[in-house]
Each structure stands twice: as C-alpha cells, then as structure tokens.
PDB file of C-alpha atoms in Angstrom:
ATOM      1  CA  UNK A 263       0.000   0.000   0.000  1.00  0.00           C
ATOM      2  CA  UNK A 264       1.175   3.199  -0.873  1.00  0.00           C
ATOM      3  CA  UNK A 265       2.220   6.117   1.643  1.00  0.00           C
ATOM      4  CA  UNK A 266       0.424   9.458   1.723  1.00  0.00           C
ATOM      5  CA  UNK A 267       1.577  12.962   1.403  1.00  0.00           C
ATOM      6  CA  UNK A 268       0.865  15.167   4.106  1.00  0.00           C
ATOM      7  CA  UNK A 269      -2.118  17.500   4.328  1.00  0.00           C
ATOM      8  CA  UNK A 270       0.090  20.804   3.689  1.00  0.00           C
ATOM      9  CA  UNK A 271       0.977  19.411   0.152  1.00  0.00           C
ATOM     10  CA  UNK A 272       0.377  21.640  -2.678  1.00  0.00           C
ATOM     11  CA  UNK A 273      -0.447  19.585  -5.781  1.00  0.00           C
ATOM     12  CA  UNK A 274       0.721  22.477  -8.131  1.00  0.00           C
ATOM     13  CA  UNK A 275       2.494  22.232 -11.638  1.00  0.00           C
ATOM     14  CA  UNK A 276       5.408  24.571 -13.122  1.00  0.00           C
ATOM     15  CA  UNK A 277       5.898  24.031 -16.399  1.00  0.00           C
ATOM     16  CA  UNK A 278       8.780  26.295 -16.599  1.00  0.00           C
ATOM     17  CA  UNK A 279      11.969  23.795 -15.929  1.00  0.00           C
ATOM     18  CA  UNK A 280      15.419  23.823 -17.126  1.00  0.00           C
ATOM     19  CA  UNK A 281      17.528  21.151 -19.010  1.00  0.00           C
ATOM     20  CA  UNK A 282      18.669  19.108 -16.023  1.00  0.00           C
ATOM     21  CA  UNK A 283      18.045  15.836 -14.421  1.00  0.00           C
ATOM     22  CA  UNK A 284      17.715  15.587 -11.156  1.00  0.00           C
ATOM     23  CA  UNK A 285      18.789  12.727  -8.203  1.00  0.00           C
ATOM     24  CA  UNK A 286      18.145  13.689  -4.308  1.00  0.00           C
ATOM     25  CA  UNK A 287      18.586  11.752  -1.623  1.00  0.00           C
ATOM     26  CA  UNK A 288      20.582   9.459   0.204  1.00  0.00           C
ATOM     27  CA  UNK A 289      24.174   8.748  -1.586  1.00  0.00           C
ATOM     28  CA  UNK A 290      24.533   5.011  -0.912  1.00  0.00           C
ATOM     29  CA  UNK A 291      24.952   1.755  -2.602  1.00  0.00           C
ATOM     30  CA  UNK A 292      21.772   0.542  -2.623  1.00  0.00           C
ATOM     31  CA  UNK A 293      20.220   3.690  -4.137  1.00  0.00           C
ATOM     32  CA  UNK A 294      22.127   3.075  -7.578  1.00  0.00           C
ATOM     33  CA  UNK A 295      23.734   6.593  -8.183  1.00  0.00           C
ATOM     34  CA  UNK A 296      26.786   4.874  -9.820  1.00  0.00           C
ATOM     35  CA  UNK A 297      24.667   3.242 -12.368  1.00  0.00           C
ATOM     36  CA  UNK A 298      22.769   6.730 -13.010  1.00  0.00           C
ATOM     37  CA  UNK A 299      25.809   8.713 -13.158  1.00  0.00           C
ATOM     38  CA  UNK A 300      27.518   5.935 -15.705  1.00  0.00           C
ATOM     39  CA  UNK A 301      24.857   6.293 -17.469  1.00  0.00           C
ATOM     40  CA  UNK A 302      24.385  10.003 -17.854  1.00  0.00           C
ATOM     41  CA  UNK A 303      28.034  10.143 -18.907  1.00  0.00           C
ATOM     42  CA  UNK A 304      27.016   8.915 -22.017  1.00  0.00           C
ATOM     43  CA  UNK A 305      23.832  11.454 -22.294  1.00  0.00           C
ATOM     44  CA  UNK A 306      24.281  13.288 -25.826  1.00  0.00           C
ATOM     45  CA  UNK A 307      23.252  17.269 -25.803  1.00  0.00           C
ATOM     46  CA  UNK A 308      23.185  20.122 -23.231  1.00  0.00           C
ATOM     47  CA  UNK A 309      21.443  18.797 -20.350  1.00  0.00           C
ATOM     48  CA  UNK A 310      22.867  18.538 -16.744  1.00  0.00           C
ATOM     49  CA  UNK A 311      22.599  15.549 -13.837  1.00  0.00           C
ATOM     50  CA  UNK A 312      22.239  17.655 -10.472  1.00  0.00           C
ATOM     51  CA  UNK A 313      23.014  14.927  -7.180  1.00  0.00           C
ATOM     52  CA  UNK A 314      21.596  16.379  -3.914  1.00  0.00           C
ATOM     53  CA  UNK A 315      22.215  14.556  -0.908  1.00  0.00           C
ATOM     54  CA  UNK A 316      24.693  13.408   1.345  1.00  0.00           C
ATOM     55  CA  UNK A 317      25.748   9.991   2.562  1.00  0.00           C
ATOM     56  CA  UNK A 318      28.523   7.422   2.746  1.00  0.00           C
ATOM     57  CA  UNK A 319      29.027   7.552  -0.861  1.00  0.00           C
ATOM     58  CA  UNK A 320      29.889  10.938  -1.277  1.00  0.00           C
ATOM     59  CA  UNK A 321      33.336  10.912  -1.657  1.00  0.00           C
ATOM     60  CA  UNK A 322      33.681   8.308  -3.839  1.00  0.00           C
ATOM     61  CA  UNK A 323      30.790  10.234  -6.193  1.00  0.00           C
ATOM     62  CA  UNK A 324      33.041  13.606  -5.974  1.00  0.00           C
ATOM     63  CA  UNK A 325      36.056  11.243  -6.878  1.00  0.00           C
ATOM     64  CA  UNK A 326      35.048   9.682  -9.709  1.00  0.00           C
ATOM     65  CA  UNK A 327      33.390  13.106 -11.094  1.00  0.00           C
ATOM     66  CA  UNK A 328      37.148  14.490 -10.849  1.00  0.00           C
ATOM     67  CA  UNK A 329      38.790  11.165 -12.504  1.00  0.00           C
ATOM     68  CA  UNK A 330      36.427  10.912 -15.367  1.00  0.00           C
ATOM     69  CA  UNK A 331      35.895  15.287 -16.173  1.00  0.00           C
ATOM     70  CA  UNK A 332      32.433  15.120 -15.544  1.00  0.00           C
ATOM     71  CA  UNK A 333      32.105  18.155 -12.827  1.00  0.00           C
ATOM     72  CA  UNK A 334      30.576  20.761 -15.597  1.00  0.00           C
ATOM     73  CA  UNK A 335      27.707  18.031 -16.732  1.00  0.00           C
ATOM     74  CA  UNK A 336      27.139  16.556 -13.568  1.00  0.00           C
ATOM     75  CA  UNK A 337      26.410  18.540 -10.441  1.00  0.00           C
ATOM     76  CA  UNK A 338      27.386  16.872  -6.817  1.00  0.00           C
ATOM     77  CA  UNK A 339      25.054  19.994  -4.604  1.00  0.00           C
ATOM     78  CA  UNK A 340      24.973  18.336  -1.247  1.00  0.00           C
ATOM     79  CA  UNK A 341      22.562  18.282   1.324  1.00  0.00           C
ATOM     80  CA  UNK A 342      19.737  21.083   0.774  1.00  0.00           C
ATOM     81  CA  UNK A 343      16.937  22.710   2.659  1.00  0.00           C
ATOM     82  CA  UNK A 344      13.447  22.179   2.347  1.00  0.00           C
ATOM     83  CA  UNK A 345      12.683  24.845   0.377  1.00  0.00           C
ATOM     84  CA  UNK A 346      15.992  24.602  -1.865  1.00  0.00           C
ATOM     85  CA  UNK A 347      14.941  21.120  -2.527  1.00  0.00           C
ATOM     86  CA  UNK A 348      11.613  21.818  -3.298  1.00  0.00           C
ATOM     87  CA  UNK A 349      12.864  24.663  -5.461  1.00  0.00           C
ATOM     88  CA  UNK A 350      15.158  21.921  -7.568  1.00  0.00           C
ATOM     89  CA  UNK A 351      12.449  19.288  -8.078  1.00  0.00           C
ATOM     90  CA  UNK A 352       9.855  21.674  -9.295  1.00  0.00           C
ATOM     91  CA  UNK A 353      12.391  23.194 -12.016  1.00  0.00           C
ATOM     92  CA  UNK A 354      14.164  19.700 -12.815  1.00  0.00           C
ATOM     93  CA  UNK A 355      13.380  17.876 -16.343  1.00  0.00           C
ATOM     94  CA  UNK A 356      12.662  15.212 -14.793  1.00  0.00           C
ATOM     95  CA  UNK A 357      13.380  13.213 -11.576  1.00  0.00           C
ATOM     96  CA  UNK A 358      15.499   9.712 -11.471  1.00  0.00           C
ATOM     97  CA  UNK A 359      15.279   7.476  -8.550  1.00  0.00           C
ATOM     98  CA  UNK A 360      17.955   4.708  -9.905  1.00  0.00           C
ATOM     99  CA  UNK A 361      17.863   2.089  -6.457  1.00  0.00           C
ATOM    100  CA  UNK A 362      18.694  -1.110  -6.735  1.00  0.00           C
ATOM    101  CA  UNK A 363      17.350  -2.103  -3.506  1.00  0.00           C
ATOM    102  CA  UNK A 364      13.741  -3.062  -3.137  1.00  0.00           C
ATOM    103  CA  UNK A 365      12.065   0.968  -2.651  1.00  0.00           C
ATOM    104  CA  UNK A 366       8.699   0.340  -0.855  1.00  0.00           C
ATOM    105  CA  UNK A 367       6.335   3.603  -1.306  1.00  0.00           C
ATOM    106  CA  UNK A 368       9.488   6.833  -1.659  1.00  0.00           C
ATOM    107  CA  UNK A 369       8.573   9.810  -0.698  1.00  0.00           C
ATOM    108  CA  UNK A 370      11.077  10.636  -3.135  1.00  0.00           C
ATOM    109  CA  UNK A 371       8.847   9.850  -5.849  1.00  0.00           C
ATOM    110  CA  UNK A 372       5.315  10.738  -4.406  1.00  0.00           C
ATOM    111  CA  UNK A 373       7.019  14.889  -3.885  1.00  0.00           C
ATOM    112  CA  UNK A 374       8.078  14.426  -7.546  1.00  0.00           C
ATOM    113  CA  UNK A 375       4.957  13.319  -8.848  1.00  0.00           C
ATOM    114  CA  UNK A 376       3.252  16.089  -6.926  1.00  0.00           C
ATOM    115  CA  UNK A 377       4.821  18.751  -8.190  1.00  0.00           C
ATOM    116  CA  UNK A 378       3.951  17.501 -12.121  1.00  0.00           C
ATOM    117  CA  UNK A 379       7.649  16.223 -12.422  1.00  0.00           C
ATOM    118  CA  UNK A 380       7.918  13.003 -14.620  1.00  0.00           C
ATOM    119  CA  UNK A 381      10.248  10.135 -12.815  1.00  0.00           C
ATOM    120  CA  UNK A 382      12.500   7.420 -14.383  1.00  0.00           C
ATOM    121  CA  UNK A 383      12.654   4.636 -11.907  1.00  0.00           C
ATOM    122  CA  UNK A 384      14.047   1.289 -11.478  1.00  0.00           C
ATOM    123  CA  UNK A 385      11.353  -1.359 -11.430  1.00  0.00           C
ATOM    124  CA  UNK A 386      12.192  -2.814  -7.798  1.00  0.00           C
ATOM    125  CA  UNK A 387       9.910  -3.328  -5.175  1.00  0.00           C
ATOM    126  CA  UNK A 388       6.853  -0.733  -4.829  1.00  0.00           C
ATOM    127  CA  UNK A 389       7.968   1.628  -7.935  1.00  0.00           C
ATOM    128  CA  UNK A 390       6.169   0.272 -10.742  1.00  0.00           C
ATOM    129  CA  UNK A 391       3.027   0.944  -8.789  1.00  0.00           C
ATOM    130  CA  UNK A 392       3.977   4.459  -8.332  1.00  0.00           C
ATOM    131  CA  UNK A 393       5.385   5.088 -12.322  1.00  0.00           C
ATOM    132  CA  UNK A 394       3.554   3.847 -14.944  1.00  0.00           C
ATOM    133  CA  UNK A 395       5.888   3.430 -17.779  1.00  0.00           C
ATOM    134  CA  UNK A 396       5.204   5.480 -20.831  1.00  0.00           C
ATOM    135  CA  UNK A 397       2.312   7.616 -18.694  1.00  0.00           C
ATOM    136  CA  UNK A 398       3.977   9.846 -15.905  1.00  0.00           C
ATOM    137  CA  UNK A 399       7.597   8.702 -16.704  1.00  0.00           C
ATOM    138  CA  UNK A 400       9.882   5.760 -17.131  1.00  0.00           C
ATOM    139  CA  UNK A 401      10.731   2.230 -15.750  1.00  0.00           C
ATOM    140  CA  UNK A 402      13.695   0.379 -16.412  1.00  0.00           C
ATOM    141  CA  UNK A 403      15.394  -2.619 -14.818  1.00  0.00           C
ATOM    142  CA  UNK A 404      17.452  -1.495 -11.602  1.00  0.00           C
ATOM    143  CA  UNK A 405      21.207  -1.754 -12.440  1.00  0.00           C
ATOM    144  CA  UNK A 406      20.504  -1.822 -15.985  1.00  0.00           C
ATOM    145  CA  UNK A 407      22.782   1.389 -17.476  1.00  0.00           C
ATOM    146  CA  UNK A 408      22.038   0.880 -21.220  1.00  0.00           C
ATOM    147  CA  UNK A 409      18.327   0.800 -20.265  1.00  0.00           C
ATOM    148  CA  UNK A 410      18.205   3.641 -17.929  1.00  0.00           C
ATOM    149  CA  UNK A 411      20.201   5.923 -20.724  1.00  0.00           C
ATOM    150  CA  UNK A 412      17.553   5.124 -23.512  1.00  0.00           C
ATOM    151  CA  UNK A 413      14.974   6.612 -20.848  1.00  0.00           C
ATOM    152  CA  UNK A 414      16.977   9.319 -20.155  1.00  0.00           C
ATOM    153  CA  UNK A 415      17.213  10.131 -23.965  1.00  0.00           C
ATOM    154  CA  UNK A 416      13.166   9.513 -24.408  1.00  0.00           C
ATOM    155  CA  UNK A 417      12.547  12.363 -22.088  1.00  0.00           C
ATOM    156  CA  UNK A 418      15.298  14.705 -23.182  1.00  0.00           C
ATOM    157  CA  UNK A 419      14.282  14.287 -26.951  1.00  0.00           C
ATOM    158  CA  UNK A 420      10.186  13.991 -26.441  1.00  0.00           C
ATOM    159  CA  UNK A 421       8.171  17.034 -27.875  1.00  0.00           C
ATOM    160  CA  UNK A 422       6.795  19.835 -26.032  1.00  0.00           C
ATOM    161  CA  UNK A 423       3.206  18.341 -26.385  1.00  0.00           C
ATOM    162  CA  UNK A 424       4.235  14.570 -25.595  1.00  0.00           C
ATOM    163  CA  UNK A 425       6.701  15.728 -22.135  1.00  0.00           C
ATOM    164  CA  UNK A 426       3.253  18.521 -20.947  1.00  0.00           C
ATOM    165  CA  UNK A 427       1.246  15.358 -21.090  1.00  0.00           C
ATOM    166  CA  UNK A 428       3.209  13.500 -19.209  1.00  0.00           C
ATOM    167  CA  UNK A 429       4.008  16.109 -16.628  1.00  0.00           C
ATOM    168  CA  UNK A 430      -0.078  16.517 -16.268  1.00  0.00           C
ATOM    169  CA  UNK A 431      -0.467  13.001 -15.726  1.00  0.00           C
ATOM    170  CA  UNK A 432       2.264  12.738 -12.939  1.00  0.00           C
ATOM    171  CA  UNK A 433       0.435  15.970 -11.012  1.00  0.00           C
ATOM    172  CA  UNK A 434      -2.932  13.976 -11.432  1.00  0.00           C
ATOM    173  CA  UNK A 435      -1.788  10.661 -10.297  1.00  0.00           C
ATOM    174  CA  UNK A 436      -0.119  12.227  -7.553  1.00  0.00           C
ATOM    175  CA  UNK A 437      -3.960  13.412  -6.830  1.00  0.00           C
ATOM    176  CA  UNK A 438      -5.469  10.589  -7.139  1.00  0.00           C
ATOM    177  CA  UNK A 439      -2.800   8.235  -5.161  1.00  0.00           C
ATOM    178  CA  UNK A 440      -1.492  10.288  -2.504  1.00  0.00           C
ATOM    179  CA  UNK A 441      -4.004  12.091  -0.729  1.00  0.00           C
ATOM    180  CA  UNK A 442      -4.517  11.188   3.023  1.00  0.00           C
ATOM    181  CA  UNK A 443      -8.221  10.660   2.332  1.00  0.00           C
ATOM    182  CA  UNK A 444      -8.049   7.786  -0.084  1.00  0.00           C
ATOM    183  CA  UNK A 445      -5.073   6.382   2.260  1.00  0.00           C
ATOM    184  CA  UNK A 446      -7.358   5.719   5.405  1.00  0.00           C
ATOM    185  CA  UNK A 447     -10.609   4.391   2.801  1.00  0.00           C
ATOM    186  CA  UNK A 448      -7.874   1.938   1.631  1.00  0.00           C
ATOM    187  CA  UNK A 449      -6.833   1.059   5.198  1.00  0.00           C
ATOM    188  CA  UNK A 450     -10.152   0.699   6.036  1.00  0.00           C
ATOM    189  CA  UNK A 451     -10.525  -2.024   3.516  1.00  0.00           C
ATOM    190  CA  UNK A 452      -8.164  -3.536   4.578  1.00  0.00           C
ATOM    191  CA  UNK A 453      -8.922  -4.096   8.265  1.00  0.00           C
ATOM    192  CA  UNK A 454     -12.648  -4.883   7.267  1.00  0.00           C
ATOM    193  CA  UNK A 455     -11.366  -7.664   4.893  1.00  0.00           C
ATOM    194  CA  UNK A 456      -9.299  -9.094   7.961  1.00  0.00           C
ATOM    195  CA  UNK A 457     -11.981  -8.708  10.354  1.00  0.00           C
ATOM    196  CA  UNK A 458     -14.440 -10.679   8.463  1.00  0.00           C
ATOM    197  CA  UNK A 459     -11.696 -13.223   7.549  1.00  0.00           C
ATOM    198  CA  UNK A 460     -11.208 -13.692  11.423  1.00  0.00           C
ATOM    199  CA  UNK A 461     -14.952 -13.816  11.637  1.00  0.00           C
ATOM    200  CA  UNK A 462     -15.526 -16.535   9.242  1.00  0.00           C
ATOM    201  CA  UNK A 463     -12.594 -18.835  10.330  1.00  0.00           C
ATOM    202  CA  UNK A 464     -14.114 -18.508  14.333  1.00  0.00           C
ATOM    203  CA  UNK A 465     -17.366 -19.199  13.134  1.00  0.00           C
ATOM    204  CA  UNK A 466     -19.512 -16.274  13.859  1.00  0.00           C
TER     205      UNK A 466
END
C-alpha cells in the first residue's frame, strides 16, 4: 500500500523547468547513483545531472566526477533545505530514482509526482506501482545502465506536447494516489477484509 503525502501538500504544476536531471537523496549503494551517473556520462546534448544529498558515498561520487571530467555536466550539490529542494524538483526535467534495492512507497517519488515532475525509476519493489511506464515517466530494470540511458534520452528528446502530457499526468496521479483521504478508505478495507476473515474462520 502506498504512503500518503501530508495535508500541507500543494499539488501544483510549473511548467517552466530547465535542461537538467535531477537525483536527491541518500548517496549510498543501494540507491544506484553509480549506475545513473555511468549512465548520464554517455547522455548526448546540453542537459545537466544535479546529485543532492549526502551519505557514505559521497566521496567516492566527488572522486570519480574528478577522474572521469564530468564536474561541468554533472552537479554533486549536497545536502539542501526544504525549500531549496523543493525549489530543484519543481524546475528539474525530470526526476530519477535509480535504487537497486527493493524501494517500498518513496517519498522521493510521491514529492516528484506532486509537483507535475515526470520520474525514471528502477522497477524494484513498490515503484512500478507508483510510475507507470510510458504515462507519468519511465521504468527500467534497476542496475541496468544501457536501459536507464535510452529513458533518459526519451525524455530529453520527447516534444513539447508529448513531455506537458506527461508532466499533467504525474500531477494527477499524484492526486489521485497520494491524498490522506483515499489512504485511510484503503486502510479501512483492509482491516474490514481481515476482520471478516477472522470472523468466518471462528465461526460467527
């Protein structure tokens, strides 16, 4: 079951971005942001990778950024505040969450999706619930660099009319899916379902 958002969020699109991809979050491992960056390092055209976040992978991201000349196309911010963040998502191209661990319900992706900002996501775990390939962004298989790239490329080369479309379904999904209101009807459900289960095995 997916999370909800809370009650504060403004579900509110921006269609005025820039050319730049955008990964926030924790800098570890399991999140894939080696695989991403690999892969952007192959991106063709103008656009930009910004990395916000901190974690135990940090130095070895600003390492191999330095080794391999990628510090103008690929952006290593750090941790941000609220509002900075918020700022970055809502102007991004679009959002990648890369992990190759099994991602239950991300808040990563439900502030993303909120804000009418398509996502390209590993299909692990929860995701492919929350991103619907083709609709309000991109699946691919988690690890998979050659995959992730030719998802990266779809959005950076879709038209104007194709990428507003998309960007309108992530804000209304995000409506439909995240709002505390359809989270406790779906909880509800839930505990009914296992109520009367109970019921029927005792017998009454």
């Amino acid at each position: 079951m997916i999370n909800f958002l809370p009650y504060s969020t403004e579900f509110r699109i921006n269609l005025d971005r820039e050319d730049y991809f955008l990964f926030f979050g924790r800098l570890s491992f399991e999140k894939g942001i080696l695989t991403l960056i690999k892969a952007f390092s192959k991106m063709p055209g103008s656009a930009v990778l910004k990395i916000a976040g901190n974690g135990p992978q940090f130095g070895e991201i600003e390492d191999y950024l330095k080794q391999n000349n990628l510090e103008n196309r690929i952006q290593l911010l750090g941790f941000k505040e609220r509002e900075q963040m918020d700022h970055l998502i809502r102007k991004a191209k679009c959002v990648v969450v890369p992990s190759e661990w099994y991602e239950n319900g991300p808040y990563t992706v439900m502030e993303t999706l909120a804000k009418g900002v398509p996502v390209i996501a590993s299909s692990n775990g929860g995701l492919p619930e929350m991103i619907i390939d083709g609709y309000n962004g991109y699946l691919f298989k988690a690890g998979n660099g050659e995959e992730l790239l030719r998802k990266m490329k779809m959005v950076s080369q879709v038209d104007k009319k194709t990428y507003e479309k998309l960007c309108l379904n992530a804000l209304n999904f995000a409506k439909e899916e995240f709002q505390g209101e359809k989270y406790i009807k779906d909880i509800i459900k839930v505990y009914v379902k296992l109520i009367n289960g109970s019921n029927k095995e005792l017998g009454m």
